[in-house]
Tab-separated table of C-alpha atoms in Angstrom:
chain	number	residue	atom	x	y	z
F	1077	MET	CA	23.837	-0.668	4.479
F	1078	ASN	CA	22.954	2.934	3.698
F	1079	TYR	CA	19.907	4.038	1.684
F	1080	GLU	CA	21.689	4.092	-1.688
F	1081	GLU	CA	23.096	0.589	-1.140
F	1082	THR	CA	19.673	-0.628	-0.028
F	1083	VAL	CA	17.890	0.624	-3.150
F	1084	ALA	CA	20.734	-0.654	-5.348
F	1085	TRP	CA	20.371	-4.155	-3.853
F	1086	ILE	CA	16.597	-4.124	-4.446
F	1087	HIS	CA	17.028	-2.868	-8.033
F	1088	ASP	CA	19.709	-5.468	-8.716
F	1089	ARG	CA	17.048	-8.169	-8.384
F	1090	ILE	CA	15.455	-6.803	-11.599
F	1091	LYS	CA	17.998	-8.930	-13.488
F	1092	PHE	CA	15.922	-12.000	-12.604
F	1093	GLY	CA	13.058	-10.589	-14.689
F	1094	ILE	CA	9.336	-11.221	-14.211
F	1095	ARG	CA	8.660	-14.586	-12.583
F	1096	PRO	CA	4.962	-15.203	-11.893
F	1097	GLY	CA	4.319	-17.728	-9.130
F	1098	LEU	CA	3.933	-17.791	-5.359
F	1099	ILE	CA	6.597	-20.289	-4.208
F	1100	ARG	CA	9.288	-17.680	-3.438
F	1101	ILE	CA	7.029	-15.067	-1.829
F	1102	ASP	CA	5.291	-17.768	0.247
F	1103	GLU	CA	8.657	-18.927	1.580
F	1104	LEU	CA	9.970	-15.417	2.251
F	1105	LEU	CA	6.812	-14.375	4.097
F	1106	ASN	CA	6.818	-17.644	6.038
F	1107	ARG	CA	10.332	-16.819	7.257
F	1108	LEU	CA	8.949	-13.455	8.425
F	1109	ASP	CA	6.148	-15.257	10.308
F	1110	ASN	CA	3.550	-14.280	7.681
F	1111	PRO	CA	2.881	-10.583	8.416
F	1112	GLN	CA	0.256	-10.501	5.631
F	1113	HIS	CA	-2.096	-12.690	7.683
F	1114	LYS	CA	-2.072	-10.180	10.555
F	1115	LEU	CA	-3.287	-7.244	8.447
F	1116	LYS	CA	-6.697	-6.136	7.209
F	1117	THR	CA	-6.400	-5.682	3.447
F	1118	VAL	CA	-8.196	-4.702	0.242
F	1119	HIS	CA	-6.900	-6.160	-3.051
F	1120	ILE	CA	-7.181	-4.128	-6.272
F	1121	GLY	CA	-6.470	-5.618	-9.703
F	1122	GLY	CA	-7.207	-4.612	-13.285
F	1123	THR	CA	-5.443	-3.545	-16.469
F	1124	ASN	CA	-5.766	0.192	-15.838
F	1125	GLY	CA	-7.214	2.371	-13.080
F	1126	LYS	CA	-5.693	0.502	-10.124
F	1127	GLY	CA	-3.624	3.421	-8.856
F	1128	SER	CA	-6.398	6.015	-9.112
F	1129	THR	CA	-8.913	3.666	-7.463
F	1130	THR	CA	-6.418	2.957	-4.678
F	1131	THR	CA	-5.953	6.685	-4.094
F	1132	PHE	CA	-9.685	7.411	-4.027
F	1133	LEU	CA	-10.244	4.552	-1.560
F	1134	ARG	CA	-7.339	5.664	0.638
F	1135	CYS	CA	-8.722	9.194	0.897
F	1136	LEU	CA	-12.190	7.858	1.740
F	1137	LEU	CA	-10.832	5.600	4.490
F	1138	GLU	CA	-8.695	8.438	5.866
F	1139	GLU	CA	-11.905	10.432	6.375
F	1140	GLN	CA	-12.882	7.666	8.822
F	1141	GLY	CA	-9.728	8.499	10.787
F	1142	LEU	CA	-7.986	5.294	9.702
F	1143	LYS	CA	-4.258	4.770	9.258
F	1144	VAL	CA	-4.132	3.466	5.680
F	1145	GLY	CA	-1.220	1.673	4.023
F	1146	THR	CA	-0.953	1.601	0.223
F	1147	PHE	CA	1.204	-0.506	-2.083
F	1148	THR	CA	1.364	0.819	-5.662
F	1149	SER	CA	3.530	0.657	-8.780
F	1150	PRO	CA	5.362	2.009	-10.623
F	1151	TYR	CA	6.545	5.121	-8.799
F	1152	ILE	CA	6.239	8.557	-10.392
F	1153	GLU	CA	8.139	10.838	-8.000
F	1154	THR	CA	10.225	8.731	-5.585
F	1155	PHE	CA	11.009	5.029	-5.177
F	1156	ASN	CA	9.711	5.066	-1.585
F	1157	GLU	CA	6.212	6.210	-2.606
F	1158	ARG	CA	5.319	2.649	-3.637
F	1159	ILE	CA	4.956	1.839	0.076
F	1160	ALA	CA	3.115	4.631	1.906
F	1161	ILE	CA	0.950	5.365	4.948
F	1162	ASN	CA	-1.764	8.010	4.477
F	1163	GLY	CA	0.110	9.097	1.361
F	1164	LYS	CA	3.459	9.514	3.131
F	1165	PRO	CA	6.228	7.338	1.619
F	1166	ILE	CA	8.177	4.873	3.749
F	1167	PRO	CA	11.139	6.731	5.373
F	1168	ASP	CA	14.619	5.902	4.059
F	1169	GLU	CA	15.723	4.546	7.439
F	1170	GLU	CA	12.750	2.166	7.593
F	1171	LEU	CA	13.568	0.816	4.137
F	1172	VAL	CA	17.167	0.259	5.240
F	1173	ARG	CA	16.038	-1.445	8.458
F	1174	LEU	CA	13.718	-3.827	6.654
F	1175	VAL	CA	16.183	-4.733	3.907
F	1176	THR	CA	18.782	-5.412	6.611
F	1177	LYS	CA	16.259	-7.851	8.093
F	1178	ILE	CA	15.148	-9.439	4.815
F	1179	LYS	CA	18.419	-9.651	2.843
F	1180	PRO	CA	19.874	-12.568	4.890
F	1181	LEU	CA	16.644	-14.510	4.320
F	1182	VAL	CA	16.858	-13.897	0.566
F	1183	ASP	CA	20.568	-14.795	0.533
F	1184	ASP	CA	19.732	-18.100	2.220
F	1185	MET	CA	16.891	-18.767	-0.242
F	1186	ASP	CA	19.355	-18.160	-3.085
F	1187	THR	CA	21.184	-21.341	-2.038
F	1188	VAL	CA	18.055	-23.469	-2.663
F	1189	GLU	CA	17.278	-24.299	-6.306
F	1190	ASP	CA	13.476	-23.944	-6.093
F	1191	LEU	CA	13.627	-20.757	-3.996
F	1192	LYS	CA	16.506	-18.794	-5.516
F	1193	ASN	CA	16.389	-15.553	-7.499
F	1194	ALA	CA	13.499	-13.768	-5.788
F	1195	VAL	CA	12.750	-10.741	-7.963
F	1196	GLU	CA	12.502	-7.061	-7.019
F	1197	PHE	CA	8.707	-7.032	-6.756
F	1198	GLU	CA	8.670	-10.061	-4.449
F	1199	ILE	CA	11.156	-8.401	-2.110
F	1200	LEU	CA	9.199	-5.126	-2.137
F	1201	THR	CA	6.016	-7.046	-1.355
F	1202	ALA	CA	7.642	-8.669	1.680
F	1203	ILE	CA	9.042	-5.310	2.848
F	1204	MET	CA	5.588	-3.770	2.439
F	1205	PHE	CA	3.744	-6.330	4.562
F	1206	GLN	CA	6.368	-6.205	7.323
F	1207	TYR	CA	6.454	-2.386	7.351
F	1208	PHE	CA	2.688	-2.071	7.629
F	1209	LEU	CA	2.565	-4.651	10.423
F	1210	ASP	CA	5.359	-2.884	12.321
F	1211	SER	CA	3.587	0.464	11.783
F	1212	GLU	CA	0.279	-0.873	13.135
F	1213	VAL	CA	-1.813	0.407	10.231
F	1214	ASP	CA	-5.580	-0.070	10.370
F	1215	ILE	CA	-5.930	-1.307	6.795
F	1216	VAL	CA	-3.775	-1.885	3.692
F	1217	ILE	CA	-4.806	-1.331	0.064
F	1218	VAL	CA	-2.708	-3.693	-2.055
F	1219	GLU	CA	-2.415	-3.038	-5.784
F	1220	VAL	CA	-1.725	-6.113	-7.925
F	1221	GLY	CA	1.613	-5.958	-9.737
F	1222	LEU	CA	0.874	-8.037	-12.841
F	1223	GLY	CA	-2.167	-10.153	-13.642
F	1224	GLY	CA	-3.512	-11.502	-10.380
F	1225	ARG	CA	-3.671	-15.272	-10.031
F	1226	TYR	CA	0.107	-15.750	-9.923
F	1227	ASP	CA	1.034	-12.251	-8.761
F	1228	CYS	CA	3.035	-12.241	-5.547
F	1229	THR	CA	0.490	-9.962	-3.845
F	1230	ASN	CA	-2.023	-12.814	-4.117
F	1231	VAL	CA	-1.135	-14.158	-0.670
F	1232	ILE	CA	-3.861	-12.325	1.251
F	1233	THR	CA	-7.482	-12.950	2.170
F	1234	PRO	CA	-8.799	-9.388	1.911
F	1235	LEU	CA	-11.959	-7.773	3.240
F	1236	ALA	CA	-12.854	-7.064	-0.400
F	1237	SER	CA	-11.327	-7.250	-3.871
F	1238	ALA	CA	-11.797	-5.122	-6.980
F	1239	ILE	CA	-11.152	-5.552	-10.688
F	1240	THR	CA	-11.164	-2.085	-12.238
F	1241	THR	CA	-10.835	-2.701	-15.995
F	1242	ILE	CA	-9.674	-5.425	-18.367
F	1243	GLY	CA	-7.759	-4.772	-21.581
F	1244	LEU	CA	-4.991	-6.291	-23.669
F	1245	ASP	CA	-1.661	-5.744	-21.908
F	1246	HIS	CA	1.258	-8.030	-20.989
F	1247	ILE	CA	-0.139	-10.544	-23.496
F	1248	ASP	CA	3.167	-12.452	-23.519
F	1249	ILE	CA	2.521	-13.383	-19.871
F	1250	LEU	CA	-1.232	-13.132	-19.260
F	1251	GLY	CA	-2.693	-14.396	-22.543
F	1252	GLU	CA	-3.701	-13.016	-25.918
F	1253	THR	CA	-7.462	-12.694	-25.422
F	1254	ILE	CA	-9.689	-10.671	-23.099
F	1255	GLU	CA	-11.040	-13.942	-21.665
F	1256	GLU	CA	-7.567	-15.278	-20.840
F	1257	ILE	CA	-6.551	-12.002	-19.202
F	1258	ALA	CA	-9.842	-11.870	-17.272
F	1259	ALA	CA	-9.136	-15.362	-15.921
F	1260	GLN	CA	-5.787	-14.139	-14.566
F	1261	LYS	CA	-7.334	-11.013	-13.014
F	1262	ALA	CA	-10.160	-13.084	-11.484
F	1263	GLY	CA	-7.518	-15.126	-9.674
F	1264	ILE	CA	-7.535	-12.571	-6.833
F	1265	ILE	CA	-11.146	-13.432	-5.928
F	1266	LYS	CA	-11.258	-15.369	-2.643
F	1267	GLN	CA	-13.817	-17.645	-1.016
F	1268	ASP	CA	-16.761	-15.621	0.390
F	1269	VAL	CA	-14.916	-12.297	-0.170
F	1270	PRO	CA	-16.935	-9.589	-2.015
F	1271	VAL	CA	-15.575	-8.420	-5.367
F	1272	VAL	CA	-16.333	-5.055	-6.988
F	1273	VAL	CA	-16.085	-5.016	-10.782
F	1274	GLY	CA	-15.638	-1.834	-12.814
F	1275	ARG	CA	-16.381	-1.147	-16.478
F	1276	VAL	CA	-15.447	-4.377	-18.289
F	1277	GLU	CA	-16.607	-6.063	-21.492
F	1278	GLU	CA	-19.330	-8.701	-21.197
F	1279	VAL	CA	-16.942	-11.532	-22.165
F	1280	ALA	CA	-14.612	-10.478	-19.348
F	1281	PHE	CA	-17.433	-10.161	-16.836
F	1282	GLU	CA	-18.667	-13.677	-17.625
F	1283	VAL	CA	-15.244	-15.067	-16.677
F	1284	ILE	CA	-15.154	-13.017	-13.457
F	1285	GLU	CA	-18.737	-13.915	-12.558
F	1286	LYS	CA	-18.058	-17.638	-13.006
F	1287	GLU	CA	-15.047	-17.442	-10.665
F	1288	ALA	CA	-17.003	-15.421	-8.091
F	1289	ASN	CA	-19.931	-17.848	-8.166
F	1290	THR	CA	-17.603	-20.825	-7.723
F	1291	LEU	CA	-16.117	-19.161	-4.630
F	1292	ASN	CA	-19.458	-17.920	-3.265
F	1293	SER	CA	-18.166	-14.340	-3.510
F	1294	PRO	CA	-20.759	-11.540	-3.579
F	1295	ILE	CA	-20.263	-9.525	-6.760
F	1296	TYR	CA	-20.987	-5.813	-7.261
F	1297	ARG	CA	-21.026	-4.833	-10.923
F	1298	TYR	CA	-20.665	-1.272	-12.196
F	1299	GLU	CA	-23.796	0.011	-13.958
F	1300	GLU	CA	-25.824	-2.827	-12.450
F	1301	ASP	CA	-25.372	-2.860	-8.647
F	1302	PHE	CA	-23.909	0.655	-8.507
F	1303	SER	CA	-23.679	3.414	-11.098
F	1304	SER	CA	-22.622	6.972	-11.783
F	1305	LYS	CA	-23.986	9.802	-13.879
F	1306	TYR	CA	-21.443	12.143	-15.427
F	1307	ILE	CA	-22.505	15.772	-15.062
F	1308	GLN	CA	-19.736	18.058	-16.357
F	1309	PRO	CA	-16.066	19.003	-16.038
F	1310	ASP	CA	-15.175	20.989	-12.929
F	1311	ASP	CA	-13.952	24.541	-13.591
F	1312	ASN	CA	-10.891	23.899	-11.407
F	1313	TRP	CA	-9.685	20.792	-13.321
F	1314	GLY	CA	-11.619	17.671	-12.476
F	1315	GLU	CA	-15.051	16.136	-12.958
F	1316	ILE	CA	-18.512	16.419	-11.377
F	1317	PHE	CA	-20.805	13.396	-11.127
F	1318	SER	CA	-23.527	11.685	-9.106
F	1319	TYR	CA	-23.450	8.140	-7.693
F	1320	ARG	CA	-26.134	5.628	-6.815
F	1321	SER	CA	-26.046	2.140	-5.295
F	1322	GLN	CA	-28.311	-0.108	-3.235
F	1323	THR	CA	-27.338	1.862	-0.116
F	1324	LEU	CA	-26.183	5.305	-1.310
F	1325	ASP	CA	-27.562	8.148	-3.416
F	1326	LEU	CA	-24.995	10.938	-3.760
F	1327	SER	CA	-25.354	14.009	-5.958
F	1328	HIS	CA	-22.941	16.605	-7.311
F	1329	MET	CA	-19.627	15.112	-6.200
F	1330	THR	CA	-16.329	16.572	-7.391
F	1331	ILE	CA	-13.033	14.825	-8.077
F	1332	SER	CA	-9.760	16.596	-8.816
F	1333	LEU	CA	-8.626	14.051	-11.423
F	1334	LEU	CA	-9.542	14.879	-15.025
F	1335	GLY	CA	-11.278	12.437	-17.369
F	1336	LYS	CA	-14.580	10.581	-17.467
F	1337	HIS	CA	-12.722	7.333	-16.713
F	1338	GLN	CA	-11.829	8.788	-13.308
F	1339	VAL	CA	-15.555	8.912	-12.531
F	1340	ASP	CA	-15.555	5.141	-13.159
F	1341	ASN	CA	-12.557	4.684	-10.853
F	1342	ALA	CA	-14.101	6.867	-8.151
F	1343	SER	CA	-17.346	4.887	-8.380
F	1344	VAL	CA	-15.514	1.580	-7.884
F	1345	ALA	CA	-13.742	3.145	-4.891
F	1346	ILE	CA	-17.031	4.321	-3.335
F	1347	GLN	CA	-18.568	0.855	-3.665
F	1348	LEU	CA	-15.426	-0.711	-2.170
F	1349	TYR	CA	-15.511	1.832	0.639
F	1350	ASP	CA	-19.143	0.989	1.374
F	1351	VAL	CA	-18.397	-2.758	1.495
F	1352	VAL	CA	-15.247	-2.364	3.613
F	1353	SER	CA	-16.807	0.151	6.031
F	1354	THR	CA	-19.747	-2.183	6.608
F	1355	LYS	CA	-17.353	-5.050	7.357
F	1356	LEU	CA	-15.435	-2.849	9.800
F	1357	GLY	CA	-18.640	-1.621	11.449
F	1358	LEU	CA	-18.009	1.994	10.425
F	1359	PRO	CA	-20.765	4.458	9.479
F	1360	VAL	CA	-20.911	5.586	5.842
F	1361	SER	CA	-21.563	9.313	5.364
F	1362	GLY	CA	-22.161	11.094	2.072
F	1363	LYS	CA	-20.492	14.206	3.478
F	1364	GLU	CA	-17.290	12.285	4.294
F	1365	ILE	CA	-17.324	10.622	0.863
F	1366	LYS	CA	-17.497	14.021	-0.863
F	1367	LYS	CA	-14.630	15.360	1.267
F	1368	GLY	CA	-12.450	12.306	0.658
F	1369	LEU	CA	-12.956	12.207	-3.106
F	1370	LYS	CA	-12.149	15.899	-3.482
F	1371	LYS	CA	-8.770	15.393	-1.760
F	1372	ALA	CA	-7.621	12.524	-3.987
F	1373	PHE	CA	-4.628	13.261	-6.211
F	1374	TRP	CA	-2.614	10.833	-8.344
F	1375	PRO	CA	0.372	12.166	-10.318
F	1376	GLY	CA	0.799	11.462	-14.003
F	1377	ARG	CA	-2.888	10.887	-14.776
F	1378	MET	CA	-4.159	13.776	-16.929
F	1379	GLU	CA	-2.024	15.899	-14.622
F	1380	LYS	CA	-1.654	19.601	-15.350
F	1381	ILE	CA	1.892	20.631	-14.449
F	1382	SER	CA	1.780	24.102	-16.014
F	1383	ASP	CA	-0.966	26.634	-16.812
F	1384	GLU	CA	1.007	28.892	-19.141
F	1385	PRO	CA	1.807	27.105	-21.345
F	1386	LEU	CA	-0.750	24.381	-20.594
F	1387	ILE	CA	1.255	21.161	-20.186
F	1388	VAL	CA	-0.497	17.892	-19.343
F	1389	LEU	CA	1.079	14.542	-18.463
F	1390	ASP	CA	-0.761	11.259	-18.882
F	1391	GLY	CA	0.715	7.821	-18.269
F	1392	ALA	CA	-1.366	5.967	-20.899
F	1393	HIS	CA	0.935	3.025	-21.602
F	1394	ASN	CA	-1.149	0.398	-23.379
F	1395	GLU	CA	-3.877	0.246	-26.010
F	1396	HIS	CA	-6.727	0.230	-23.479
F	1397	ALA	CA	-5.378	3.290	-21.630
F	1398	MET	CA	-4.707	5.086	-24.920
F	1399	GLU	CA	-8.326	4.601	-26.032
F	1400	VAL	CA	-9.429	6.218	-22.762
F	1401	LEU	CA	-6.965	9.097	-23.213
F	1402	VAL	CA	-8.081	9.701	-26.803
F	1403	ASN	CA	-11.738	9.887	-25.716
F	1404	ASN	CA	-10.783	12.381	-23.009
F	1405	LEU	CA	-8.812	14.528	-25.464
F	1406	LYS	CA	-11.772	14.654	-27.847
F	1407	THR	CA	-14.077	15.933	-25.086
F	1408	GLU	CA	-11.885	17.874	-22.628
F	1409	PHE	CA	-9.775	19.669	-25.283
F	1410	LYS	CA	-12.247	19.850	-28.143
F	1411	GLY	CA	-11.173	22.621	-30.501
F	1412	SER	CA	-7.674	22.972	-29.016
F	1413	HIS	CA	-4.502	22.233	-30.959
F	1414	ILE	CA	-2.719	19.432	-29.071
F	1415	HIS	CA	1.057	19.151	-29.413
F	1416	THR	CA	1.744	15.568	-28.321
F	1417	ILE	CA	5.130	14.169	-27.316
F	1418	PHE	CA	5.052	10.368	-27.222
F	1419	GLY	CA	7.608	7.977	-25.716
F	1420	ALA	CA	6.900	4.318	-24.981
F	1421	LEU	CA	8.404	0.951	-24.096
F	1422	SER	CA	9.261	-1.561	-26.814
F	1423	THR	CA	7.128	-4.198	-25.051
F	1424	LYS	CA	3.914	-2.294	-25.875
F	1425	ASP	CA	1.719	-2.223	-28.996
F	1426	ILE	CA	3.092	1.118	-30.118
F	1427	ASP	CA	1.548	0.936	-33.577
F	1428	SER	CA	-1.989	0.708	-32.115
F	1429	MET	CA	-1.331	3.448	-29.560
F	1430	ILE	CA	-0.074	5.872	-32.213
F	1431	ARG	CA	-2.923	4.955	-34.549
F	1432	ASP	CA	-5.415	5.832	-31.786
F	1433	LEU	CA	-3.706	9.163	-31.070
F	1434	LYS	CA	-3.869	10.137	-34.732
F	1435	THR	CA	-7.685	10.000	-34.628
F	1436	VAL	CA	-7.736	13.121	-32.426
F	1437	PRO	CA	-8.487	16.275	-34.473
F	1438	ASN	CA	-5.842	19.028	-34.430
F	1439	LEU	CA	-3.189	16.755	-32.909
F	1440	ASP	CA	0.462	17.187	-33.851
F	1441	LEU	CA	2.520	14.104	-32.914
F	1442	LYS	CA	6.213	13.995	-32.066
F	1443	VAL	CA	7.743	10.643	-31.083
F	1444	THR	CA	10.883	10.389	-29.007
F	1445	ALA	CA	13.338	8.005	-27.427
F	1446	PHE	CA	14.050	8.374	-23.706
F	1447	ASP	CA	16.544	7.062	-21.196
F	1448	TYR	CA	15.173	3.699	-20.059
F	1449	PRO	CA	16.388	0.144	-20.777
F	1450	LYS	CA	13.269	-0.960	-22.711
F	1451	ALA	CA	12.432	2.395	-24.301
F	1452	PHE	CA	11.564	2.396	-28.017
F	1453	THR	CA	14.553	3.853	-29.884
F	1454	LYS	CA	14.859	6.440	-32.636
F	1455	GLU	CA	15.882	3.647	-35.011
F	1456	GLN	CA	12.808	1.570	-34.148
F	1457	TYR	CA	10.537	4.549	-34.815
F	1458	SER	CA	12.326	5.062	-38.157
F	1459	GLU	CA	11.499	1.470	-39.121
F	1460	MET	CA	7.832	2.440	-38.632
F	1461	GLY	CA	8.322	5.384	-40.990
F	1462	LEU	CA	8.322	7.944	-38.167
F	1463	ASN	CA	10.862	10.708	-37.667
F	1464	ALA	CA	11.850	10.563	-34.006
F	1465	TYR	CA	13.856	12.670	-31.594
F	1466	ASP	CA	16.813	11.317	-29.623
F	1467	LYS	CA	15.815	13.385	-26.611
F	1468	TRP	CA	12.360	14.474	-25.489
F	1469	GLN	CA	13.780	17.873	-24.526
F	1470	GLU	CA	14.287	18.621	-28.247
F	1471	ALA	CA	10.684	17.699	-29.041
F	1472	LEU	CA	9.426	19.844	-26.161
F	1473	ALA	CA	11.528	22.850	-27.194
F	1474	ILE	CA	10.126	22.743	-30.734
F	1475	SER	CA	6.561	22.281	-29.456
F	1476	LEU	CA	6.963	25.324	-27.206
F	1477	GLU	CA	8.056	27.397	-30.211
F	1478	GLU	CA	5.011	26.247	-32.181
F	1479	LEU	CA	2.457	27.133	-29.466
F	1480	THR	CA	-0.275	29.659	-30.171
F	1481	GLY	CA	-3.433	30.721	-28.334
F	1482	ASP	CA	-5.133	27.928	-26.395
F	1483	ASP	CA	-2.769	25.160	-27.548
F	1484	VAL	CA	-2.009	22.244	-25.232
F	1485	ILE	CA	1.185	20.239	-24.819
F	1486	LEU	CA	0.502	16.585	-23.951
F	1487	ILE	CA	3.254	14.201	-22.862
F	1488	THR	CA	2.286	10.525	-22.869
F	1489	GLY	CA	3.061	6.902	-23.819
F	1490	SER	CA	4.651	5.467	-20.683
F	1491	LEU	CA	4.574	5.992	-16.925
F	1492	TYR	CA	8.364	5.653	-16.919
F	1493	PHE	CA	8.641	8.337	-19.614
F	1494	ILE	CA	6.345	10.865	-17.964
F	1495	SER	CA	7.987	10.356	-14.561
F	1496	GLN	CA	11.330	11.440	-16.072
F	1497	VAL	CA	9.743	14.453	-17.761
F	1498	ARG	CA	7.842	15.349	-14.598
F	1499	GLU	CA	10.955	15.239	-12.420
F	1500	ILE	CA	12.877	17.592	-14.699
F	1501	LEU	CA	10.057	20.037	-15.493
F	1502	LEU	CA	8.839	20.343	-11.910
F	1503	GLY	CA	12.413	20.393	-10.651
F	1504	GLY	CA	12.894	23.668	-12.468
F	1505	ASN	CA	15.588	22.436	-14.839
C-alpha cells in the first residue's frame, strides 16, 4: 500500500459511523500485544478545550526534555497531525507501515460478528499506541474522541486524567443533560489516579466528584485547589495571567493563544504538569513553565491568519464553545465591526449558535454552505429565514469589499469549515 491507499482505507471505515464501546478496540489492541499498557499516559477529556490543554501540557513536558506523543482530533492542517511526537506529525511511511501491520488483523476481525466493522477512530487509536511504543516516547497525552466512558481511548490507566469543560454537545449519544454528559466524561477517571477538573458547572462537578470519590482518585478543582488571575491581553496576540496552587505561585505568565478561556486551559495544563512531574520524579520550575506556555500554539483557535486585513479563525462548533467565543469577541474586539462568516454541521444546534453570535455589538453575519458531507446547506439556512451563500469564498469576497478602518473578519462555526478556509487562504490561493 502507498500513502494515498493507506489513508483511503482508514477513511473508508467512516462508513461504519460512531460506535461507542470497547469490545473492538480491546480485541485489536490485544492482537497487538496491548501496546497501551507499556506506555506512560495522560488522559484528557471534556466538551471543549481538550486540544489547547493538550498542547500546553505537551510544551511544558518538552521543557523537561521529554519525548512527548500526542493524539488529537480533528486535524486542521494535515491528517497525520492527529498522531504526533513533540508536535511533529507521524511520517507517511510510518503510517503505511502500521496500517500494513494492522489491516490483516482488522480484516480477520471483520469475519467475526461481535468484532466486525471497527471504525476509523478505533483503527487510528490502535495505530497511535503502536507508533508511540515503537518510537519509545517518554509519555503520551491522549485526547478523548467522544464522551469518555465508552470512548475507545478509555483503555489506559494514566498517570493523571483531566476534564476540561462540560457543555451540551453530541446529545444524541452522550445524553441531553449536563449531568448525563458529565457522567460520560467522568468515565475516564481510574482507581487511585488523580483527576484535574477545569471550569465546570456545580451540577457537573458533583457527578465528577462522586465518581472520583468512589475510585479513591485525588481531585484538583479549578478555582479551589488551583486558580488563575487574568491580567490583560498581550500586545503580541495572547493573554497575560498569574497562577496559584498548593505548590506553585507564578506571576505574569504569557500565552500566545487569544481568549480568557485559554487562561483556563493553560491553568488545567499547569496543574496536570505539576501532578505528572511529581509522579515522574521531575523538578517543577516556574521558569520552565513560563517558557513552555509561551511556545504553545494550536491552529484554528482564535487564530490570526492575516494582519491586513485582520482575519481570525475560530473553531467554535457547539453552543458551549460559541458562548466562549462571543464573550471573547465582546472583550477582545470591543468597538470593532466584526464581519462574521459562519458555516456549521447539521448535527449541531445551529439556531442557538447563531442566536449567541447576534448578541455581539457591531457584528455582521453571513452564513454559508461548505464542502463537507454533514455541512448545513443553503436550503437548510433558507428554512431558518437566513440568506446563505453556496460558497464561503463569495461571502469572504463581499466582506473584504465592505471592510473599513479597524474591522475584523471572523470565520467560525466548525473545525471542519475553518480547516478548509485555512488551507486555501494560507496556501495563497
